[in-house]
C-alpha positions as a printed NumPy array, in Angstrom:
array([[-40.06 , 126.148, -23.09 ],
       [-42.385, 123.381, -21.729],
       [-41.072, 121.172, -24.524],
       [-37.621, 122.015, -23.683],
       [-38.142, 121.039, -19.865],
       [-39.891, 117.684, -20.95 ],
       [-37.012, 116.873, -23.597],
       [-34.544, 117.35 , -20.717],
       [-36.615, 115.591, -18.251],
       [-36.647, 112.463, -20.447],
       [-33.119, 112.491, -21.488],
       [-32.105, 112.981, -17.804],
       [-34.459, 109.91 , -16.988],
       [-32.998, 107.823, -19.76 ],
       [-29.458, 108.482, -18.384],
       [-30.186, 107.618, -14.865],
       [-32.161, 104.305, -16.123],
       [-28.997, 103.527, -18.448],
       [-26.542, 104.123, -15.651],
       [-28.649, 102.182, -13.355],
       [-28.623,  99.332, -15.88 ],
       [-24.799,  99.788, -15.915],
       [-24.215,  99.604, -12.252],
       [-26.623,  96.225, -11.923],
       [-24.542,  94.423, -14.694],
       [-21.223,  95.616, -13.21 ],
       [-22.236,  94.192,  -9.868],
       [-23.173,  90.695, -11.153],
       [-20.156,  90.38 , -12.809],
       [-18.128,  91.734,  -9.919],
       [-19.974,  88.957,  -7.884],
       [-19.308,  86.272,  -9.979],
       [-15.524,  86.883, -10.03 ],
       [-15.261,  87.355,  -6.462],
       [-17.588,  84.027,  -5.911],
       [-14.619,  82.499,  -8.479],
       [-12.129,  83.762,  -6.162],
       [-13.605,  82.262,  -3.073],
       [-13.882,  78.926,  -5.218],
       [-17.58 ,  79.126,  -4.394],
       [-18.727,  77.735,  -7.746],
       [-22.348,  77.26 ,  -6.451],
       [-22.874,  81.069,  -6.297],
       [-20.947,  81.692,  -9.244],
       [-23.152,  79.469, -11.331],
       [-26.129,  81.5  , -10.088],
       [-25.092,  84.555, -12.313],
       [-24.927,  82.464, -15.473],
       [-27.952,  82.544, -17.579],
       [-30.35 ,  79.381, -17.964],
       [-28.865,  78.411, -21.395],
       [-25.367,  78.412, -20.045],
       [-26.165,  76.364, -16.874],
       [-27.858,  73.923, -19.179],
       [-24.392,  73.46 , -20.989],
       [-22.685,  72.827, -18.247],
       [-25.203,  71.048, -15.638],
       [-23.559,  71.432, -12.558],
       [-21.319,  74.245, -10.505],
       [-18.227,  71.675, -10.467],
       [-18.444,  71.513, -14.329],
       [-18.974,  75.053, -14.696],
       [-15.92 ,  75.621, -12.288],
       [-13.622,  73.354, -13.795],
       [-14.342,  75.139, -17.216],
       [-13.557,  78.631, -16.028],
       [-10.232,  77.16 , -14.046],
       [ -8.79 ,  75.89 , -17.15 ],
       [-10.304,  78.277, -20.398],
       [-10.675,  81.67 , -18.109],
       [ -7.791,  81.578, -15.373],
       [ -7.839,  85.385, -15.444],
       [-11.099,  85.201, -14.399],
       [-10.738,  82.904, -11.424],
       [ -7.786,  84.578,  -9.902],
       [ -7.745,  87.966, -11.083],
       [ -5.437,  90.802,  -9.578],
       [ -7.416,  93.801, -11.018],
       [-10.856,  94.281, -12.794],
       [-11.668,  97.178, -14.475],
       [-14.936,  97.725, -16.407],
       [-14.842,  99.363, -19.659],
       [-17.777, 100.343, -21.956],
       [-21.376,  98.664, -22.025],
       [-22.631,  98.735, -25.286],
       [-25.351,  97.396, -27.597],
       [-24.532,  94.994, -30.407],
       [-27.324,  93.71 , -32.743],
       [-29.755,  93.931, -29.939],
       [-27.296,  92.326, -27.154],
       [-25.824,  94.103, -24.402],
       [-22.202,  93.449, -24.044],
       [-19.854,  94.475, -21.019],
       [-16.267,  94.958, -21.85 ],
       [-13.975,  94.045, -19.093],
       [-10.093,  94.624, -18.58 ],
       [ -8.699,  91.935, -16.041],
       [ -4.981,  91.833, -14.915],
       [ -4.203,  88.606, -13.776],
       [ -1.451,  87.441, -10.97 ],
       [  1.453,  87.536, -13.197],
       [  0.443,  91.102, -14.478],
       [ -0.674,  90.251, -18.057],
       [ -3.907,  92.295, -19.259],
       [ -6.801,  90.381, -20.547],
       [ -9.841,  92.094, -22.241],
       [-13.078,  90.266, -22.01 ],
       [-16.703,  90.739, -23.541],
       [-19.563,  89.643, -21.338],
       [-22.798,  89.102, -22.981],
       [-25.637,  89.867, -20.707],
       [-29.287,  89.391, -20.585],
       [-32.007,  90.616, -18.522],
       [-34.575,  88.169, -16.98 ],
       [-37.258,  88.116, -14.558],
       [-34.72 ,  87.345, -11.983],
       [-32.086,  90.078, -12.863],
       [-29.172,  90.396, -15.166],
       [-27.35 ,  87.105, -16.138],
       [-24.104,  86.132, -17.931],
       [-25.024,  84.77 , -21.24 ],
       [-21.376,  83.89 , -22.333],
       [-18.071,  85.497, -22.313],
       [-15.387,  85.982, -25.166],
       [-11.595,  87.011, -24.868],
       [-11.112,  89.651, -27.069],
       [ -7.149,  90.783, -28.312],
       [ -5.838,  93.239, -25.221],
       [ -4.578,  96.495, -26.5  ],
       [ -0.942,  96.2  , -27.74 ],
       [ -0.843,  92.578, -28.167],
       [ -0.345,  91.287, -31.713],
       [ -1.543,  88.123, -32.683]])
């Protein structure tokens, strides 16, 4: 009986830990999107990983890339978090974004955990359900 209790306790602990991790990741992505909506590229830049910051060098360069390459992230109408999954050792958060014109976009955010917390290490646009290439 003690082994069963220990197994249940450990399983619950892992589930709570995974949920806390998911909540932190979602909060970081949401905060970056809110910064984009406010045109606060300096704050949005703080949610990017060091390698992303090295590529773009300044918040203004980063903001220009987002405005031009990811306008649905810059001005979303609706944001919905889908599944968080591990792929080849990396964590990916899938996010469905509806833009101001009603078009649906599905994005995958690669997340890395640093001493300073979770950072966004890249974003890729996936094919939205029901959309043929």
